[in-house]
XYZ file of C-alpha atoms in Angstrom:
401
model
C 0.000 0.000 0.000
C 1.449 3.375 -1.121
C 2.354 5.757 1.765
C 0.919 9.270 1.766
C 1.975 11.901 -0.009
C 3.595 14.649 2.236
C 3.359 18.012 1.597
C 6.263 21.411 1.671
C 5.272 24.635 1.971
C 7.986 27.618 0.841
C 7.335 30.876 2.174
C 8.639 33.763 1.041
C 8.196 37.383 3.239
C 6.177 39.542 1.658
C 8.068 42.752 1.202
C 10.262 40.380 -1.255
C 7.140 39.396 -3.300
C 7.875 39.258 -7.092
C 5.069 42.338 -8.056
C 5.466 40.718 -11.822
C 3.969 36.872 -12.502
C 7.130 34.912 -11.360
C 8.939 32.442 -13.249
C 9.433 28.660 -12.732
C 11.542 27.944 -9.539
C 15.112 26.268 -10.452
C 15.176 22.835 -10.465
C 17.360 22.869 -7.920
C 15.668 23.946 -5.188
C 13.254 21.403 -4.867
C 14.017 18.335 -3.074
C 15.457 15.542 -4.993
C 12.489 13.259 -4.936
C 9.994 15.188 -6.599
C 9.223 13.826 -9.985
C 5.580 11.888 -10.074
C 3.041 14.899 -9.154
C 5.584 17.878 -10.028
C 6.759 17.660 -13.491
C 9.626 20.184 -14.384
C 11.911 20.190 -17.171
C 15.028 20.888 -16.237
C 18.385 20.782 -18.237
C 21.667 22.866 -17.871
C 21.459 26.173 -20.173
C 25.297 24.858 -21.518
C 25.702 21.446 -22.956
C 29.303 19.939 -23.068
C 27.736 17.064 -24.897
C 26.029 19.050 -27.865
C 27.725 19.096 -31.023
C 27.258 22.240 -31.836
C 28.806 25.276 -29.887
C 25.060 26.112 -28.751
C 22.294 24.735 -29.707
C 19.637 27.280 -30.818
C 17.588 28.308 -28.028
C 19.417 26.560 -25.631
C 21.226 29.215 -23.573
C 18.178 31.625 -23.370
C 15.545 28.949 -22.854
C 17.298 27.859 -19.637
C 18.684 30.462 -18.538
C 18.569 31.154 -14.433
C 16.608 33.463 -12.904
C 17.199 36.157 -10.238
C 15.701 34.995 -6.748
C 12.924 38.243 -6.980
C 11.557 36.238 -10.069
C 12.045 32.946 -8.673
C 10.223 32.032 -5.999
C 6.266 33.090 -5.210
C 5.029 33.963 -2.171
C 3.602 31.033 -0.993
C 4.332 27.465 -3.075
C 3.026 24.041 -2.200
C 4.922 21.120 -3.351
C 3.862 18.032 -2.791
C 6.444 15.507 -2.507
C 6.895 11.589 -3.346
C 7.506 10.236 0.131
C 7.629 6.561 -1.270
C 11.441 6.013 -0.211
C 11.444 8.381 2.759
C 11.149 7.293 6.013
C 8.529 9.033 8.047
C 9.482 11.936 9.877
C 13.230 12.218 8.195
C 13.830 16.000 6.632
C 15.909 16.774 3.287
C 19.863 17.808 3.756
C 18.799 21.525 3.237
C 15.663 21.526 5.775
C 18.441 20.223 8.493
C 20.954 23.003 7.270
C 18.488 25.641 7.210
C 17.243 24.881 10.836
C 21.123 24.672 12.225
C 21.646 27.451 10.548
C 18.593 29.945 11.382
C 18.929 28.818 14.992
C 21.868 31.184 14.593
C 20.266 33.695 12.998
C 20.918 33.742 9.779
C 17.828 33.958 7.565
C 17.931 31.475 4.459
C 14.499 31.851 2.769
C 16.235 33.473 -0.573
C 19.016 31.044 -0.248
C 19.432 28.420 -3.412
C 21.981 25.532 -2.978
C 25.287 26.387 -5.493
C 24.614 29.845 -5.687
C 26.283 32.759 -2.935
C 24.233 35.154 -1.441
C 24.797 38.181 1.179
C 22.396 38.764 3.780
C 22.280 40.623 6.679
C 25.013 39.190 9.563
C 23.387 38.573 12.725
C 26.416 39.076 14.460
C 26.778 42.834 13.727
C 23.564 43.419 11.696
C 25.216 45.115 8.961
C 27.189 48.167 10.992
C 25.056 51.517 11.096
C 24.335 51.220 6.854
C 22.619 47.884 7.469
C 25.132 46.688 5.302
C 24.334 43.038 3.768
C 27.339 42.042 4.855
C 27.078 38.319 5.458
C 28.674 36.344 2.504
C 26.324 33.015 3.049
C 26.416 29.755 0.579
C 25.333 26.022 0.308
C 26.757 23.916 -1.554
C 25.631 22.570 -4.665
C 25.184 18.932 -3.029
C 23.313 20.481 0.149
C 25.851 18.667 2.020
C 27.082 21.898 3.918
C 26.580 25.475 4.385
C 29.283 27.858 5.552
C 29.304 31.875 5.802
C 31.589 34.945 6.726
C 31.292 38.561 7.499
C 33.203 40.828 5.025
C 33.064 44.054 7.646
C 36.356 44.624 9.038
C 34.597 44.980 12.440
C 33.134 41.824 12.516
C 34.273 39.002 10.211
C 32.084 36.098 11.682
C 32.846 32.738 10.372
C 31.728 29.624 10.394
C 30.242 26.251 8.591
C 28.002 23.520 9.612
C 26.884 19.663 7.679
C 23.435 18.275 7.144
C 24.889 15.220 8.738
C 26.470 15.071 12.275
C 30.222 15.280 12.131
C 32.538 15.295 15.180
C 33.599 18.361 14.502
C 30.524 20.228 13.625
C 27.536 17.852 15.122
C 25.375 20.670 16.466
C 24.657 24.380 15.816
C 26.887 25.686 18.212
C 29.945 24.137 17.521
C 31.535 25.397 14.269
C 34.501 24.546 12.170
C 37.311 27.304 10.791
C 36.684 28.182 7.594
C 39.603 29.605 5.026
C 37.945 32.874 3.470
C 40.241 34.340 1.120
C 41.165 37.827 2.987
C 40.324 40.750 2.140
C 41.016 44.503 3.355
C 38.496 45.819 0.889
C 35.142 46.242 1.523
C 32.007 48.809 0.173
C 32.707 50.863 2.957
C 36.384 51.423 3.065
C 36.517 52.087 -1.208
C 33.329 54.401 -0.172
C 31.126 52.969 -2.564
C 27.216 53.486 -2.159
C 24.117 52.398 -4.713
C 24.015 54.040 -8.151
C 22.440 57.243 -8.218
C 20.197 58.506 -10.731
C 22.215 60.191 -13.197
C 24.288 56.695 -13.900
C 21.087 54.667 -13.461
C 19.981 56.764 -16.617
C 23.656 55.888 -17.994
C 23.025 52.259 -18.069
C 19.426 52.432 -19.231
C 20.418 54.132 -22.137
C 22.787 51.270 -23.169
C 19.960 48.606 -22.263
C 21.071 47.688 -18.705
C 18.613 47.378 -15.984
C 18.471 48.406 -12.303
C 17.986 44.456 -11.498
C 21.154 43.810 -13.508
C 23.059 46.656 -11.978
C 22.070 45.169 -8.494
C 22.644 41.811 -8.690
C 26.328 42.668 -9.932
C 26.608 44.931 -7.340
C 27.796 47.687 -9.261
C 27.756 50.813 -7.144
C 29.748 54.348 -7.460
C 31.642 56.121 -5.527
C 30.313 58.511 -2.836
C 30.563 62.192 -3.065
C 28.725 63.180 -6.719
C 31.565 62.643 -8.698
C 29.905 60.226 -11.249
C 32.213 57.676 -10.899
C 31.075 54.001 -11.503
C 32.481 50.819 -9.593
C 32.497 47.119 -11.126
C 32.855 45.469 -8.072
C 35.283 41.935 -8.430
C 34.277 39.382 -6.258
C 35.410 35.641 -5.068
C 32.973 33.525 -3.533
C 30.959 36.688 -2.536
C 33.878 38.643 -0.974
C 35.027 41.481 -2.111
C 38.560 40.896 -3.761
C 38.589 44.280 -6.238
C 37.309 47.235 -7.649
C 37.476 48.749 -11.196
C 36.736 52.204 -11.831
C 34.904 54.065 -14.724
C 33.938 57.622 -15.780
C 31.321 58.007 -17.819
C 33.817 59.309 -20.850
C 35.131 56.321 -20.587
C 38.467 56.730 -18.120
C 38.913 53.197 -16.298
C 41.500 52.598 -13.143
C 41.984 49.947 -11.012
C 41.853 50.042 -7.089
C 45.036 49.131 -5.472
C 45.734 45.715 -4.667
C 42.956 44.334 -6.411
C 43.142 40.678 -7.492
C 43.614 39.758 -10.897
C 40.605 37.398 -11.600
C 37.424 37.083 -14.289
C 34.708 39.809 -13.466
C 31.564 37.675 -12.504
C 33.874 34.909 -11.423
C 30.841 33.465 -9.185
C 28.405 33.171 -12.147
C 31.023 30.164 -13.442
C 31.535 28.031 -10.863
C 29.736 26.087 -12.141
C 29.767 26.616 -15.152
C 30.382 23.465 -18.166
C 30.686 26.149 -21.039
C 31.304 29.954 -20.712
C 31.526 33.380 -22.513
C 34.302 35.741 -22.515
C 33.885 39.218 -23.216
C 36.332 41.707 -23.335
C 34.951 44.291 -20.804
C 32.602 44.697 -17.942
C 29.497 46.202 -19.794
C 29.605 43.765 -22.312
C 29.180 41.263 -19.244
C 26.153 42.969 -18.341
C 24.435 42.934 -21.663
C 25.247 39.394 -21.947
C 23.193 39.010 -18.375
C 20.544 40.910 -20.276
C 19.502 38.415 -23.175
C 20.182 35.837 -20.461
C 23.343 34.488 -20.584
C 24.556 34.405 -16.921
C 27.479 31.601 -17.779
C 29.727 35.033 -18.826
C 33.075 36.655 -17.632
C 35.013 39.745 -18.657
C 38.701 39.522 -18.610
C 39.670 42.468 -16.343
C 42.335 44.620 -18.389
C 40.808 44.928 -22.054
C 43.001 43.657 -25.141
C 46.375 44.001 -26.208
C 47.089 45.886 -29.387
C 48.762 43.262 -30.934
C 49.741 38.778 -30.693
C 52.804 38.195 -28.965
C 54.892 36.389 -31.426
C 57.688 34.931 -29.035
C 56.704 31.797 -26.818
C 54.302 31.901 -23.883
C 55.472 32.291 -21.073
C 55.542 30.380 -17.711
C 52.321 30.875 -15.573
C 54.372 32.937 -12.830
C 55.768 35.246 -15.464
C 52.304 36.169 -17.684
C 51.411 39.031 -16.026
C 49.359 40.191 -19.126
C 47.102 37.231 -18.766
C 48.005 36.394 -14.941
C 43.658 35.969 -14.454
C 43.719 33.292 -16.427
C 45.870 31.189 -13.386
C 44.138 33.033 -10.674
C 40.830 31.057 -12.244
C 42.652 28.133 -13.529
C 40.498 26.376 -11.262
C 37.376 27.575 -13.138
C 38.500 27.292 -16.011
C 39.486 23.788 -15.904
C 36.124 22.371 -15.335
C 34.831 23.835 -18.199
C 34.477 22.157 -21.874
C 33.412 24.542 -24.186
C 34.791 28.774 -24.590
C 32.665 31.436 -26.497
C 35.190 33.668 -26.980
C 32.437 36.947 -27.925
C 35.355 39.822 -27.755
C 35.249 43.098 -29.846
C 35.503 43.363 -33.211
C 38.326 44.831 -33.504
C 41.625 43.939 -34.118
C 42.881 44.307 -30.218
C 39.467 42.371 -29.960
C 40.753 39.892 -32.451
C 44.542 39.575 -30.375
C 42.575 38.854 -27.352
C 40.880 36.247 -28.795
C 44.219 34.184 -29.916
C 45.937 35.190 -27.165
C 43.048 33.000 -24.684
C 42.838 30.409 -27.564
C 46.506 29.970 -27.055
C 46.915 29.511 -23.273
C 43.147 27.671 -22.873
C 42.982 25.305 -25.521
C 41.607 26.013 -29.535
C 40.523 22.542 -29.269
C 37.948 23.973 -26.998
C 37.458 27.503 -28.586
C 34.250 29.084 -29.934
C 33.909 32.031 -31.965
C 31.130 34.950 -31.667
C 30.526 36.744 -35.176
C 29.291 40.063 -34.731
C 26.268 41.029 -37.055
C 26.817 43.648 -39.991
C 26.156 47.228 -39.592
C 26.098 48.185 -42.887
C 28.380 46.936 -46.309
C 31.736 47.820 -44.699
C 31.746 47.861 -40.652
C 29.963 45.042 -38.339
C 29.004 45.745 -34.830
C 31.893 46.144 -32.466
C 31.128 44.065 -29.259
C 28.142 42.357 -27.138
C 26.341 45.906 -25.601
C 26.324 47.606 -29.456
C 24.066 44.525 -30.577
C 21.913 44.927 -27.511
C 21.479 48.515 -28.034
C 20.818 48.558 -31.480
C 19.467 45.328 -32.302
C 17.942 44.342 -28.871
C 18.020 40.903 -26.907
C 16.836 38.669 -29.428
C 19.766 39.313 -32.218
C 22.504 39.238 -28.737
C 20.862 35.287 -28.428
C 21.223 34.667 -32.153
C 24.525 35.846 -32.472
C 25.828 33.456 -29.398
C 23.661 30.353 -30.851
C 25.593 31.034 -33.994
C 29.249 30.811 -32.739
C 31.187 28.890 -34.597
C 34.333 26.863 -34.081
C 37.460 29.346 -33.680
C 39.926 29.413 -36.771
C 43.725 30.651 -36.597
C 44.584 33.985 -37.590
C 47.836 34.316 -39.326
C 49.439 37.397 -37.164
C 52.796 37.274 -39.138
């Protein structure tokens, strides 16, 4: 005789409430042993087994989802308790109770992803800063968090199961957070006013994208806008921009992908060449995509490479070598140009052509194409940025002799 169905309720507080219909929740987040009564299709938006670089439709058609347009208020799952004994909770429920018992609040929190909340320890400072760098893990096996205020810094991890060094809430193992002296308050950084929210609009880039890639400005009116690099939520780097286009970097400021967290786990990826280009790619929904952090070199090196320690040029590439060697498939979707054109041979040549795709921009007219990811979306709008992507094509040598 079949045992009862049991039922999960996910609540979300109100003042988070999607106002627009949401869409479907990630797969992911529901427990692994729904299938009979919830049917939903899930597949990742990159393919390492497709023959094709992407197939059409793929990458937009599953692409993920901000949390605001994720979850409704109020969902009821029901659940296929067939193998479950009765009474036992899912990894997550047990990580989220450890967990909240010390305060931190988990109902935006999706397994794999890293989210910043407000720390319970020191509530944020006076801003109410979300401070609290919070994730866990793609397996639900864990969950660990740290504090990125200098004043604070609260640490700690805990397991679904009951390890002996971590078997209750209370009793927490070290974690190694990369360090950090930099945070939104010592760079001065605050939200983007106005004026440069009307700067991104008019190149096609949305508040929500804006927020979610925490890019800010710095304080005191001067119009100055700040792509935040981060590492597993922390704060790791700042580049600077003027609106006429002047770009510096903040000092000591590791050399890493911008967006590094949107490809951890990632099976196929998209380089652009600069951090608004990243953001238009988010855009028409392509969420898999980096920016390399110092634009392109005027010209390919024609001597040998050289050794990992003495690339300085490309030195992000071995800060993410990690990343980077999970993944199977590189769009390489940098500018049009020829600097555009060096940069791409240059990352074919230290990642692998064997594993290189190329992005084609669309013509302007009979004699100049568009230069880079944000011109499409501008002028031709999300649908031609997808078509362009679904088109790549397998990268071909340039003779630079």
């Amino acid at each position: 005789m079949d045992k009862p169905l049991s039922k999960i309720t996910l609540e979300m507080p109100s003042h988070t409430r999607p106002h627009a219909p949401p869409s479907p929740l990630p797969f992911h987040l529901f427990p692994a042993r729904i299938s009979k009564i919830l049917s939903l299709e899930h597949s990742k938006f990159l393919l390492a087994s497709s023959s094709k670089p992407i197939f059409k439709g793929s990458l937009h058609k599953n692409r993920v989802h901000s949390i605001s347009h994720a979850i409704f208020s109020k969902l009821e799952v029901i659940a296929d308790a067939d193998n479950e004994r009765e009474g036992e909770t899912s990894d997550i429920a047990k990580l989220k109770r450890k967990v909240e018992a010390l305060g931190i609040k988990t109902y935006s929190c999706i397994p794999g992803l890293y989210d910043h909340l407000i720390c319970p320890e020191c509530n944020g400072g006076g801003s109410m800063e979300r401070s609290l760098s919070f994730h866990i893990s793609q397996n639900r096996n864990f969950a660990m968090w740290r504090c990125f205020r200098l004043e604070c810094g609260w640490a700690g991890q805990v397991f679904a199961d009951n390890r002996k060094f971590s078997p209750g809430v209370h009793q927490l193992a070290k974690i190694n957070f990369p360090r950090s002296s930099l945070t939104d308050e010592s760079l001065r950084l605050e939200p983007l006013g106005d004026e440069l929210l009307t700067y991104f609009a008019e190149r096609m880039i949305s508040k929500k994208t804006l927020e979610k890639n925490y890019v800010m400005q710095v304080a005191g009116g001067r119009k100055i806008i700040a792509f935040t690099y981060r590492r597993n939520g922390l704060l790791v780097g700042c580049k600077y921009r003027t609106v006429d286009k002047k770009f510096w970097q903040e000092k000591g400021t590791e050399k890493i992908f911008y967006g590094l967290d949107n490809i951890a786990d990632a099976d196929e990826i998209i380089i652009v060449e600069g951090e608004m280009d990243k953001l238009s790619m988010e855009e028409a929904g392509f969420f898999n995509c980096v920016s390399v952090p110092d634009g392109a070199p005027q010209t390919v090196s024609l001597t040998e490479l050289p050794s990992s320690e003495k690339d300085n040029r490309f030195q992000y590439l071995w800060n993410c070598k990690d990343y980077l060697d999970k993944v199977s498939r590189i769009l390489l979707a940098t500018d049009g140009d020829i600097p555009g054109q060096a940069l791409a041979e240059e990352l074919t040549r230290r990642l692998g052509r064997e594993r290189c795709w190329q992005v084609n921009w669309p013509k302007k007219d009979e004699f100049n194409s568009f230069k880079d990811a944000n011109e499409v979306l501008k002028y031709l709008g999300t649908d031609a940025l997808r078509d362009v992507i679904d088109k790549a094509e397998v990268y071909q040598t340039h003779d630079w002799n």
